[in-house]
Amino acid sequence: MLTTRGTRGLQLLMLLLLLVALLLQGAVTVVGALKAGFYDKTCPGAEAMVQKVVNDAFDKDYTVAPGLLRLFFHDCFVRGCDASVLIDSTAGNHAEKDADHNKALHGFEVVDAAKADIEAACPGVVSCADILAFAARESVALAGNFFYAVPGGRRDGVISREVEVEFNLPASNFNAAQLIERFVAKNLTADDLVTLTGGHSLGVAHCTAITDRLYAYSRTSDTDPTLGPAYAALLRKSCPVNHTTAAVAATNSSAVWLDLLTPEKLDNQFYATVQMGFAVLGSDQALMADPDLKAAVAAYASDAKLWVAKFSRAMVKLGNMVELTEEEGEIRMQCRVVNGGNNRLVASN
């Protein structure tokens, strides 16, 4: 029979083994320092300053909202939410923002403006990673008319590698199994996948993202068979062959709405679009190929309140993907440049 001391020892051993197993998954979230109202004492106006900058930018350009949402997602999925997507490349280091997946990202200047205002009021206190998380929340509030509290306390990373993007972000031509695998690798569930895909209710897809669906789907079919003939013809009209090159996409001139029903509003109508077979991205339409994902799509399409509640929770969960501890990383003075200059990034290649 185990003694009390032996029982406690066994419990500690089991806890240690569990921790090791989590570490081996490669996506541990270190969230001990994250909490809502993190800057209430050190920089009490931080979140309000981000809100003002985002509101002003949104008033001039609606696309700021989907832009900031995607910046946040693309940041968190590579090295955790550490603002590494904001770092500029140098001659010796190709940063994340130069990856093909990220070339159409925008909203960087909004983060820069918020950072400048905050630095003027509270130098060296608020991380770029937190500013991006707050900015994404404000985008949701503006385009979706709902709000959620964002825990703060993230640190800014000092590594940004273009080559890491492709192997971490889901691609627009992924099937259901590939999508689930990529999300699970980040400690997100299949339900989180469907929930967060609702962010595609906003904004556009550039023609380069759907080239394969329209013109080179497989050996037996040029066009993705899940696209109805009429819808495929409509998409081809918006994205002719000569408008599916990277050079054209870089001009942001060739794109199609992601949501046919309410393209400028963050809402659950996107899921009705998917149900009808009108998803623009192959990865979005792939949600209908898996029974569980399909059921979640149906649930969200029929219940706006359910999706809002779960999207809010999923955004917080996404934001909790933090791989830097309190002792690691830094508070960048400028979001595009690591402290000491981006020449420090050379060693990260």
mmCIF file of C-alpha atoms in Angstrom:
data_model
loop_
_atom_site.group_PDB
_atom_site.id
_atom_site.type_symbol
_atom_site.label_atom_id
_atom_site.label_comp_id
_atom_site.label_asym_id
_atom_site.label_seq_id
_atom_site.Cartn_x
_atom_site.Cartn_y
_atom_site.Cartn_z
ATOM 1 C CA MET A 1 0.000 0.000 0.000
ATOM 2 C CA LEU A 2 1.276 3.467 -0.882
ATOM 3 C CA THR A 3 1.986 5.822 1.982
ATOM 4 C CA THR A 4 0.690 9.396 1.921
ATOM 5 C CA ARG A 5 4.175 10.535 0.941
ATOM 6 C CA GLY A 6 4.295 7.888 -1.803
ATOM 7 C CA THR A 7 0.886 8.934 -3.119
ATOM 8 C CA ARG A 8 1.957 12.557 -3.312
ATOM 9 C CA GLY A 9 5.153 11.535 -5.075
ATOM 10 C CA LEU A 10 3.170 9.564 -7.636
ATOM 11 C CA GLN A 11 0.837 12.514 -8.202
ATOM 12 C CA LEU A 12 3.801 14.826 -8.747
ATOM 13 C CA LEU A 13 5.337 12.346 -11.180
ATOM 14 C CA MET A 14 2.092 12.126 -13.157
ATOM 15 C CA LEU A 15 1.850 15.921 -13.257
ATOM 16 C CA LEU A 16 5.438 16.135 -14.495
ATOM 17 C CA LEU A 17 4.767 13.562 -17.220
ATOM 18 C CA LEU A 18 1.687 15.505 -18.319
ATOM 19 C CA LEU A 19 3.717 18.707 -18.541
ATOM 20 C CA VAL A 20 6.397 16.957 -20.601
ATOM 21 C CA ALA A 21 3.725 15.608 -22.954
ATOM 22 C CA LEU A 22 2.342 19.103 -23.457
ATOM 23 C CA LEU A 23 5.803 20.486 -24.106
ATOM 24 C CA LEU A 24 6.412 17.828 -26.728
ATOM 25 C CA GLN A 25 3.331 18.983 -28.608
ATOM 26 C CA GLY A 26 5.319 22.091 -29.484
ATOM 27 C CA ALA A 27 2.544 24.583 -28.930
ATOM 28 C CA VAL A 28 2.515 25.287 -25.222
ATOM 29 C CA THR A 29 0.769 28.473 -24.224
ATOM 30 C CA VAL A 30 2.477 30.447 -21.485
ATOM 31 C CA VAL A 31 -0.311 32.668 -20.244
ATOM 32 C CA GLY A 32 0.527 33.203 -16.615
ATOM 33 C CA ALA A 33 1.228 36.880 -17.198
ATOM 34 C CA LEU A 34 -1.812 37.531 -19.393
ATOM 35 C CA LYS A 35 -4.768 39.221 -17.749
ATOM 36 C CA ALA A 36 -7.521 41.654 -18.636
ATOM 37 C CA GLY A 37 -6.707 45.211 -17.632
ATOM 38 C CA PHE A 38 -2.995 44.431 -17.685
ATOM 39 C CA TYR A 39 -2.071 48.090 -18.245
ATOM 40 C CA ASP A 40 -4.610 49.654 -15.875
ATOM 41 C CA LYS A 41 -1.817 50.915 -13.602
ATOM 42 C CA THR A 42 1.217 51.168 -15.887
ATOM 43 C CA CYS A 43 -0.496 52.755 -18.910
ATOM 44 C CA PRO A 44 -4.196 53.213 -18.144
ATOM 45 C CA GLY A 45 -5.069 54.833 -21.473
ATOM 46 C CA ALA A 46 -3.448 52.182 -23.680
ATOM 47 C CA GLU A 47 -6.558 50.371 -24.874
ATOM 48 C CA ALA A 48 -8.443 53.633 -25.397
ATOM 49 C CA MET A 49 -5.591 54.977 -27.514
ATOM 50 C CA VAL A 50 -5.667 51.871 -29.704
ATOM 51 C CA GLN A 51 -9.425 52.216 -30.005
ATOM 52 C CA LYS A 52 -9.177 55.816 -31.194
ATOM 53 C CA VAL A 53 -6.511 55.084 -33.791
ATOM 54 C CA VAL A 54 -8.430 52.101 -35.185
ATOM 55 C CA ASN A 55 -11.708 54.036 -35.217
ATOM 56 C CA ASP A 56 -10.125 56.938 -37.098
ATOM 57 C CA ALA A 57 -8.529 54.598 -39.630
ATOM 58 C CA PHE A 58 -11.763 52.629 -40.084
ATOM 59 C CA ASP A 59 -13.694 55.830 -40.790
ATOM 60 C CA LYS A 60 -11.350 56.487 -43.713
ATOM 61 C CA ASP A 61 -10.955 52.918 -44.937
ATOM 62 C CA TYR A 62 -13.286 50.060 -44.093
ATOM 63 C CA THR A 63 -10.673 47.455 -45.106
ATOM 64 C CA VAL A 64 -8.704 48.286 -41.970
ATOM 65 C CA ALA A 65 -10.997 45.923 -40.020
ATOM 66 C CA PRO A 66 -10.378 42.731 -42.004
ATOM 67 C CA GLY A 67 -6.758 43.776 -42.425
ATOM 68 C CA LEU A 68 -6.097 43.945 -38.689
ATOM 69 C CA LEU A 69 -8.000 40.730 -38.020
ATOM 70 C CA ARG A 70 -5.809 38.869 -40.481
ATOM 71 C CA LEU A 71 -2.638 40.468 -39.204
ATOM 72 C CA PHE A 72 -3.485 39.135 -35.753
ATOM 73 C CA PHE A 73 -4.283 35.635 -36.999
ATOM 74 C CA HIS A 74 -1.180 35.431 -39.184
ATOM 75 C CA ASP A 75 0.969 36.666 -36.306
ATOM 76 C CA CYS A 76 -0.307 34.219 -33.713
ATOM 77 C CA PHE A 77 -0.116 31.140 -35.930
ATOM 78 C CA VAL A 78 3.619 31.287 -36.601
ATOM 79 C CA ARG A 79 5.491 31.981 -33.334
ATOM 80 C CA GLY A 80 2.585 32.703 -31.065
ATOM 81 C CA CYS A 81 1.229 36.224 -30.625
ATOM 82 C CA ASP A 82 4.570 38.037 -30.515
ATOM 83 C CA ALA A 83 4.203 40.699 -33.245
ATOM 84 C CA SER A 84 6.837 38.943 -35.368
ATOM 85 C CA VAL A 85 4.651 39.533 -38.438
ATOM 86 C CA LEU A 86 5.213 43.284 -38.035
ATOM 87 C CA ILE A 87 9.018 43.148 -38.318
ATOM 88 C CA ASP A 88 10.601 44.458 -41.523
ATOM 89 C CA SER A 89 13.077 42.383 -43.503
ATOM 90 C CA THR A 90 16.738 43.276 -43.866
ATOM 91 C CA ALA A 91 19.413 42.331 -46.370
ATOM 92 C CA GLY A 92 20.373 39.454 -44.097
ATOM 93 C CA ASN A 93 16.934 38.303 -42.948
ATOM 94 C CA HIS A 94 13.705 37.693 -44.849
ATOM 95 C CA ALA A 95 10.942 38.338 -42.318
ATOM 96 C CA GLU A 96 7.461 36.807 -42.091
ATOM 97 C CA LYS A 97 5.740 39.674 -43.876
ATOM 98 C CA ASP A 98 7.612 38.794 -47.093
ATOM 99 C CA ALA A 99 6.186 35.264 -47.287
ATOM 100 C CA ASP A 100 3.697 34.601 -50.089
ATOM 101 C CA HIS A 101 0.957 33.974 -47.506
ATOM 102 C CA ASN A 102 1.513 37.463 -46.085
ATOM 103 C CA LYS A 103 2.124 39.669 -49.114
ATOM 104 C CA ALA A 104 -1.489 40.883 -49.207
ATOM 105 C CA LEU A 105 -1.604 41.739 -45.483
ATOM 106 C CA HIS A 106 -2.277 45.340 -44.572
ATOM 107 C CA GLY A 107 -2.999 47.442 -41.511
ATOM 108 C CA PHE A 108 0.642 47.768 -40.454
ATOM 109 C CA GLU A 109 0.432 51.550 -40.479
ATOM 110 C CA VAL A 110 -2.498 51.477 -38.029
ATOM 111 C CA VAL A 111 -0.446 49.493 -35.526
ATOM 112 C CA ASP A 112 2.456 51.904 -36.065
ATOM 113 C CA ALA A 113 0.215 54.889 -35.327
ATOM 114 C CA ALA A 114 -1.189 53.336 -32.159
ATOM 115 C CA LYS A 115 2.304 52.431 -30.997
ATOM 116 C CA ALA A 116 3.538 56.004 -31.568
ATOM 117 C CA ASP A 117 0.701 57.457 -29.484
ATOM 118 C CA ILE A 118 1.247 54.974 -26.679
ATOM 119 C CA GLU A 119 5.027 55.448 -26.650
ATOM 120 C CA ALA A 120 4.507 59.188 -26.280
ATOM 121 C CA ALA A 121 2.373 58.592 -23.193
ATOM 122 C CA CYS A 122 3.970 55.456 -21.703
ATOM 123 C CA PRO A 123 7.446 54.783 -23.113
ATOM 124 C CA GLY A 124 8.587 51.172 -23.142
ATOM 125 C CA VAL A 125 5.501 49.749 -21.443
ATOM 126 C CA VAL A 126 3.015 48.360 -23.988
ATOM 127 C CA SER A 127 4.097 45.616 -26.378
ATOM 128 C CA CYS A 128 3.358 45.654 -30.090
ATOM 129 C CA ALA A 129 1.865 42.179 -29.649
ATOM 130 C CA ASP A 130 -0.719 43.559 -27.221
ATOM 131 C CA ILE A 131 -1.425 46.550 -29.455
ATOM 132 C CA LEU A 132 -2.181 44.176 -32.339
ATOM 133 C CA ALA A 133 -4.460 42.076 -30.111
ATOM 134 C CA PHE A 134 -6.331 45.198 -28.971
ATOM 135 C CA ALA A 135 -6.560 46.449 -32.564
ATOM 136 C CA ALA A 136 -8.062 43.155 -33.722
ATOM 137 C CA ARG A 137 -10.678 43.413 -30.960
ATOM 138 C CA GLU A 138 -11.538 46.970 -32.042
ATOM 139 C CA SER A 139 -11.941 45.731 -35.614
ATOM 140 C CA VAL A 140 -14.453 43.170 -34.378
ATOM 141 C CA ALA A 141 -16.316 45.874 -32.446
ATOM 142 C CA LEU A 142 -16.504 48.140 -35.495
ATOM 143 C CA ALA A 143 -17.405 45.558 -38.124
ATOM 144 C CA GLY A 144 -19.360 43.134 -35.958
ATOM 145 C CA ASN A 145 -20.809 45.368 -33.245
ATOM 146 C CA PHE A 146 -19.731 43.128 -30.372
ATOM 147 C CA PHE A 147 -16.972 43.401 -27.796
ATOM 148 C CA TYR A 148 -14.823 41.096 -25.675
ATOM 149 C CA ALA A 149 -12.130 41.708 -23.084
ATOM 150 C CA VAL A 150 -8.567 41.093 -24.263
ATOM 151 C CA PRO A 151 -5.978 39.923 -21.739
ATOM 152 C CA GLY A 152 -2.659 41.764 -21.997
ATOM 153 C CA GLY A 153 0.916 41.015 -21.052
ATOM 154 C CA ARG A 154 2.406 39.611 -24.263
ATOM 155 C CA ARG A 155 6.051 40.158 -25.103
ATOM 156 C CA ASP A 156 7.443 41.111 -28.510
ATOM 157 C CA GLY A 157 9.564 38.538 -30.296
ATOM 158 C CA VAL A 158 12.997 39.180 -31.777
ATOM 159 C CA ILE A 159 12.839 36.511 -34.496
ATOM 160 C CA SER A 160 10.870 36.717 -37.754
ATOM 161 C CA ARG A 161 11.538 34.188 -40.509
ATOM 162 C CA GLU A 162 9.821 34.018 -43.871
ATOM 163 C CA VAL A 163 10.484 30.280 -44.147
ATOM 164 C CA GLU A 164 8.420 29.512 -41.041
ATOM 165 C CA VAL A 165 5.180 30.935 -42.406
ATOM 166 C CA GLU A 166 4.263 28.257 -44.943
ATOM 167 C CA PHE A 167 4.659 25.455 -42.407
ATOM 168 C CA ASN A 168 2.452 27.105 -39.794
ATOM 169 C CA LEU A 169 -0.373 28.970 -41.536
ATOM 170 C CA PRO A 170 -3.248 27.050 -43.134
ATOM 171 C CA ALA A 171 -3.407 27.489 -46.909
ATOM 172 C CA SER A 172 -6.404 28.569 -48.975
ATOM 173 C CA ASN A 173 -6.448 25.219 -50.809
ATOM 174 C CA PHE A 174 -6.314 22.988 -47.716
ATOM 175 C CA ASN A 175 -8.879 20.221 -47.325
ATOM 176 C CA ALA A 176 -10.728 19.567 -44.068
ATOM 177 C CA ALA A 177 -8.175 17.093 -42.703
ATOM 178 C CA GLN A 178 -5.284 19.462 -43.396
ATOM 179 C CA LEU A 179 -7.108 22.356 -41.744
ATOM 180 C CA ILE A 180 -7.881 20.346 -38.625
ATOM 181 C CA GLU A 181 -4.291 19.114 -38.414
ATOM 182 C CA ARG A 182 -2.909 22.639 -38.662
ATOM 183 C CA PHE A 183 -5.271 23.962 -35.955
ATOM 184 C CA VAL A 184 -4.719 21.030 -33.595
ATOM 185 C CA ALA A 185 -0.973 21.644 -33.876
ATOM 186 C CA LYS A 186 -1.675 25.045 -32.322
ATOM 187 C CA ASN A 187 -3.795 23.579 -29.499
ATOM 188 C CA LEU A 188 -6.957 24.750 -31.231
ATOM 189 C CA THR A 189 -9.913 22.444 -31.863
ATOM 190 C CA ALA A 190 -11.900 21.602 -34.968
ATOM 191 C CA ASP A 191 -14.685 23.750 -33.540
ATOM 192 C CA ASP A 192 -12.238 26.649 -33.150
ATOM 193 C CA LEU A 193 -11.402 26.169 -36.830
ATOM 194 C CA VAL A 194 -15.010 26.626 -37.915
ATOM 195 C CA THR A 195 -15.552 29.468 -35.448
ATOM 196 C CA LEU A 196 -12.510 31.504 -36.468
ATOM 197 C CA THR A 197 -13.144 30.907 -40.163
ATOM 198 C CA GLY A 198 -16.113 33.207 -39.614
ATOM 199 C CA GLY A 199 -13.577 36.019 -39.788
ATOM 200 C CA HIS A 200 -13.836 35.515 -43.552
ATOM 201 C CA SER A 201 -17.191 37.242 -43.299
ATOM 202 C CA LEU A 202 -15.135 40.393 -43.850
ATOM 203 C CA GLY A 203 -13.028 41.560 -46.729
ATOM 204 C CA VAL A 204 -11.786 40.027 -49.941
ATOM 205 C CA ALA A 205 -9.745 37.189 -51.363
ATOM 206 C CA HIS A 206 -7.119 38.081 -53.922
ATOM 207 C CA CYS A 207 -7.354 36.235 -57.201
ATOM 208 C CA THR A 208 -4.077 34.418 -56.625
ATOM 209 C CA ALA A 209 -5.746 32.555 -53.735
ATOM 210 C CA ILE A 210 -8.317 30.922 -56.028
ATOM 211 C CA THR A 211 -6.308 30.359 -59.215
ATOM 212 C CA ASP A 212 -6.210 26.590 -58.688
ATOM 213 C CA ARG A 213 -9.946 26.380 -57.987
ATOM 214 C CA LEU A 214 -10.741 28.141 -61.249
ATOM 215 C CA TYR A 215 -8.098 27.042 -63.722
ATOM 216 C CA ALA A 216 -5.968 24.136 -62.488
ATOM 217 C CA TYR A 217 -7.874 22.127 -59.909
ATOM 218 C CA SER A 218 -6.849 18.605 -60.899
ATOM 219 C CA ARG A 219 -5.783 16.387 -63.785
ATOM 220 C CA THR A 220 -9.404 15.601 -64.571
ATOM 221 C CA SER A 221 -11.013 18.991 -63.951
ATOM 222 C CA ASP A 222 -9.796 22.541 -64.472
ATOM 223 C CA THR A 223 -12.430 23.825 -62.053
ATOM 224 C CA ASP A 224 -13.206 22.714 -58.507
ATOM 225 C CA PRO A 225 -16.384 20.602 -58.876
ATOM 226 C CA THR A 226 -17.780 22.016 -55.622
ATOM 227 C CA LEU A 227 -18.161 25.320 -57.480
ATOM 228 C CA GLY A 228 -21.424 25.509 -59.396
ATOM 229 C CA PRO A 229 -20.964 26.346 -63.110
ATOM 230 C CA ALA A 230 -22.643 29.745 -62.817
ATOM 231 C CA TYR A 231 -20.645 30.756 -59.750
ATOM 232 C CA ALA A 232 -17.399 29.518 -61.291
ATOM 233 C CA ALA A 233 -18.115 31.624 -64.380
ATOM 234 C CA LEU A 234 -18.748 34.665 -62.184
ATOM 235 C CA LEU A 235 -15.457 34.169 -60.351
ATOM 236 C CA ARG A 236 -13.578 33.719 -63.627
ATOM 237 C CA LYS A 237 -15.011 37.001 -64.821
ATOM 238 C CA SER A 238 -13.674 38.719 -61.691
ATOM 239 C CA CYS A 239 -10.396 36.807 -61.865
ATOM 240 C CA PRO A 240 -9.383 36.223 -65.491
ATOM 241 C CA VAL A 241 -6.182 34.290 -66.068
ATOM 242 C CA ASN A 242 -4.057 37.413 -66.413
ATOM 243 C CA HIS A 243 -5.314 38.651 -63.003
ATOM 244 C CA THR A 244 -4.096 35.682 -61.006
ATOM 245 C CA THR A 245 -0.420 36.549 -60.851
ATOM 246 C CA ALA A 246 1.463 37.645 -57.758
ATOM 247 C CA ALA A 247 2.308 40.965 -59.393
ATOM 248 C CA VAL A 248 -1.359 41.825 -59.897
ATOM 249 C CA ALA A 249 -2.298 40.668 -56.396
ATOM 250 C CA ALA A 250 0.342 42.946 -54.916
ATOM 251 C CA THR A 251 -1.572 45.938 -56.278
ATOM 252 C CA ASN A 252 -4.697 44.835 -54.369
ATOM 253 C CA SER A 253 -6.631 45.481 -57.594
ATOM 254 C CA SER A 254 -7.902 41.981 -58.376
ATOM 255 C CA ALA A 255 -10.047 40.508 -55.635
ATOM 256 C CA VAL A 256 -13.500 39.159 -54.846
ATOM 257 C CA TRP A 257 -15.698 39.476 -51.771
ATOM 258 C CA LEU A 258 -15.333 36.570 -49.351
ATOM 259 C CA ASP A 259 -18.966 36.866 -48.246
ATOM 260 C CA LEU A 260 -21.582 37.481 -50.935
ATOM 261 C CA LEU A 261 -24.348 38.331 -48.462
ATOM 262 C CA THR A 262 -22.870 40.895 -46.031
ATOM 263 C CA PRO A 263 -19.283 41.510 -47.204
ATOM 264 C CA GLU A 264 -18.659 44.557 -45.018
ATOM 265 C CA LYS A 265 -20.098 43.145 -41.810
ATOM 266 C CA LEU A 266 -18.642 40.588 -39.427
ATOM 267 C CA ASP A 267 -21.558 38.236 -38.858
ATOM 268 C CA ASN A 268 -22.802 34.676 -39.204
ATOM 269 C CA GLN A 269 -24.144 35.150 -42.746
ATOM 270 C CA PHE A 270 -20.806 33.880 -44.015
ATOM 271 C CA TYR A 271 -21.839 30.385 -42.941
ATOM 272 C CA ALA A 272 -24.972 30.555 -45.083
ATOM 273 C CA THR A 273 -22.695 31.390 -48.010
ATOM 274 C CA VAL A 274 -20.663 28.264 -47.297
ATOM 275 C CA GLN A 275 -23.809 26.143 -47.017
ATOM 276 C CA MET A 276 -24.983 27.354 -50.426
ATOM 277 C CA GLY A 277 -21.677 26.401 -52.041
ATOM 278 C CA PHE A 278 -20.623 30.012 -52.565
ATOM 279 C CA ALA A 279 -17.439 30.025 -50.497
ATOM 280 C CA VAL A 280 -14.669 31.742 -52.437
ATOM 281 C CA LEU A 281 -11.744 29.925 -50.837
ATOM 282 C CA GLY A 282 -11.429 26.193 -51.252
ATOM 283 C CA SER A 283 -10.479 25.886 -47.592
ATOM 284 C CA ASP A 284 -13.754 27.550 -46.581
ATOM 285 C CA GLN A 285 -15.854 25.264 -48.772
ATOM 286 C CA ALA A 286 -13.916 22.292 -47.371
ATOM 287 C CA LEU A 287 -15.759 22.772 -44.076
ATOM 288 C CA MET A 288 -18.746 21.106 -45.730
ATOM 289 C CA ALA A 289 -16.756 17.946 -46.524
ATOM 290 C CA ASP A 290 -16.411 16.849 -42.894
ATOM 291 C CA PRO A 291 -19.575 15.843 -40.967
ATOM 292 C CA ASP A 292 -18.572 17.525 -37.707
ATOM 293 C CA LEU A 293 -17.384 20.720 -39.380
ATOM 294 C CA LYS A 294 -20.518 20.783 -41.521
ATOM 295 C CA ALA A 295 -22.688 20.498 -38.402
ATOM 296 C CA ALA A 296 -20.862 23.440 -36.818
ATOM 297 C CA VAL A 297 -21.375 25.498 -39.990
ATOM 298 C CA ALA A 298 -25.104 24.759 -39.815
ATOM 299 C CA ALA A 299 -25.269 25.668 -36.126
ATOM 300 C CA TYR A 300 -23.593 29.029 -36.682
ATOM 301 C CA ALA A 301 -25.618 29.803 -39.803
ATOM 302 C CA SER A 302 -28.827 29.428 -37.808
ATOM 303 C CA ASP A 303 -27.775 31.088 -34.540
ATOM 304 C CA ALA A 304 -26.025 34.465 -34.658
ATOM 305 C CA LYS A 305 -25.775 34.772 -30.867
ATOM 306 C CA LEU A 306 -24.088 31.390 -30.598
ATOM 307 C CA TRP A 307 -21.452 32.348 -33.157
ATOM 308 C CA VAL A 308 -20.778 35.753 -31.566
ATOM 309 C CA ALA A 309 -20.239 34.159 -28.152
ATOM 310 C CA LYS A 310 -17.979 31.427 -29.477
ATOM 311 C CA PHE A 311 -16.056 33.742 -31.811
ATOM 312 C CA SER A 312 -15.295 36.032 -28.880
ATOM 313 C CA ARG A 313 -13.988 33.114 -26.818
ATOM 314 C CA ALA A 314 -12.007 31.743 -29.762
ATOM 315 C CA MET A 315 -10.333 35.106 -30.361
ATOM 316 C CA VAL A 316 -9.206 35.201 -26.729
ATOM 317 C CA LYS A 317 -7.984 31.613 -27.026
ATOM 318 C CA LEU A 318 -6.097 32.513 -30.200
ATOM 319 C CA GLY A 319 -4.565 35.486 -28.401
ATOM 320 C CA ASN A 320 -3.410 33.199 -25.597
ATOM 321 C CA MET A 321 -1.050 31.439 -27.992
ATOM 322 C CA VAL A 322 2.012 32.925 -26.320
ATOM 323 C CA GLU A 323 5.334 31.114 -26.489
ATOM 324 C CA LEU A 324 7.481 33.786 -24.810
ATOM 325 C CA THR A 325 7.769 33.840 -21.032
ATOM 326 C CA GLU A 326 7.986 37.054 -19.019
ATOM 327 C CA GLU A 327 11.792 36.838 -19.131
ATOM 328 C CA GLU A 328 11.926 36.404 -22.915
ATOM 329 C CA GLY A 329 11.224 38.815 -25.722
ATOM 330 C CA GLU A 330 11.081 42.572 -25.285
ATOM 331 C CA ILE A 331 8.870 45.651 -25.514
ATOM 332 C CA ARG A 332 9.746 47.048 -28.924
ATOM 333 C CA MET A 333 10.118 50.809 -29.254
ATOM 334 C CA GLN A 334 8.997 50.556 -32.883
ATOM 335 C CA CYS A 335 6.885 47.657 -34.077
ATOM 336 C CA ARG A 336 8.749 47.176 -37.363
ATOM 337 C CA VAL A 337 12.188 47.106 -35.758
ATOM 338 C CA VAL A 338 13.553 45.020 -32.895
ATOM 339 C CA ASN A 339 15.310 47.014 -30.210
ATOM 340 C CA GLY A 340 18.892 47.616 -31.231
ATOM 341 C CA GLY A 341 18.030 47.449 -34.926
ATOM 342 C CA ASN A 342 16.924 44.730 -37.323
ATOM 343 C CA ASN A 343 20.555 43.799 -37.942
ATOM 344 C CA ARG A 344 20.008 41.613 -34.863
ATOM 345 C CA LEU A 345 17.758 39.455 -37.047
ATOM 346 C CA VAL A 346 20.660 38.267 -39.200
ATOM 347 C CA ALA A 347 21.560 35.648 -36.622
ATOM 348 C CA SER A 348 18.026 34.213 -36.743
ATOM 349 C CA ASN A 349 18.396 32.798 -40.267
#
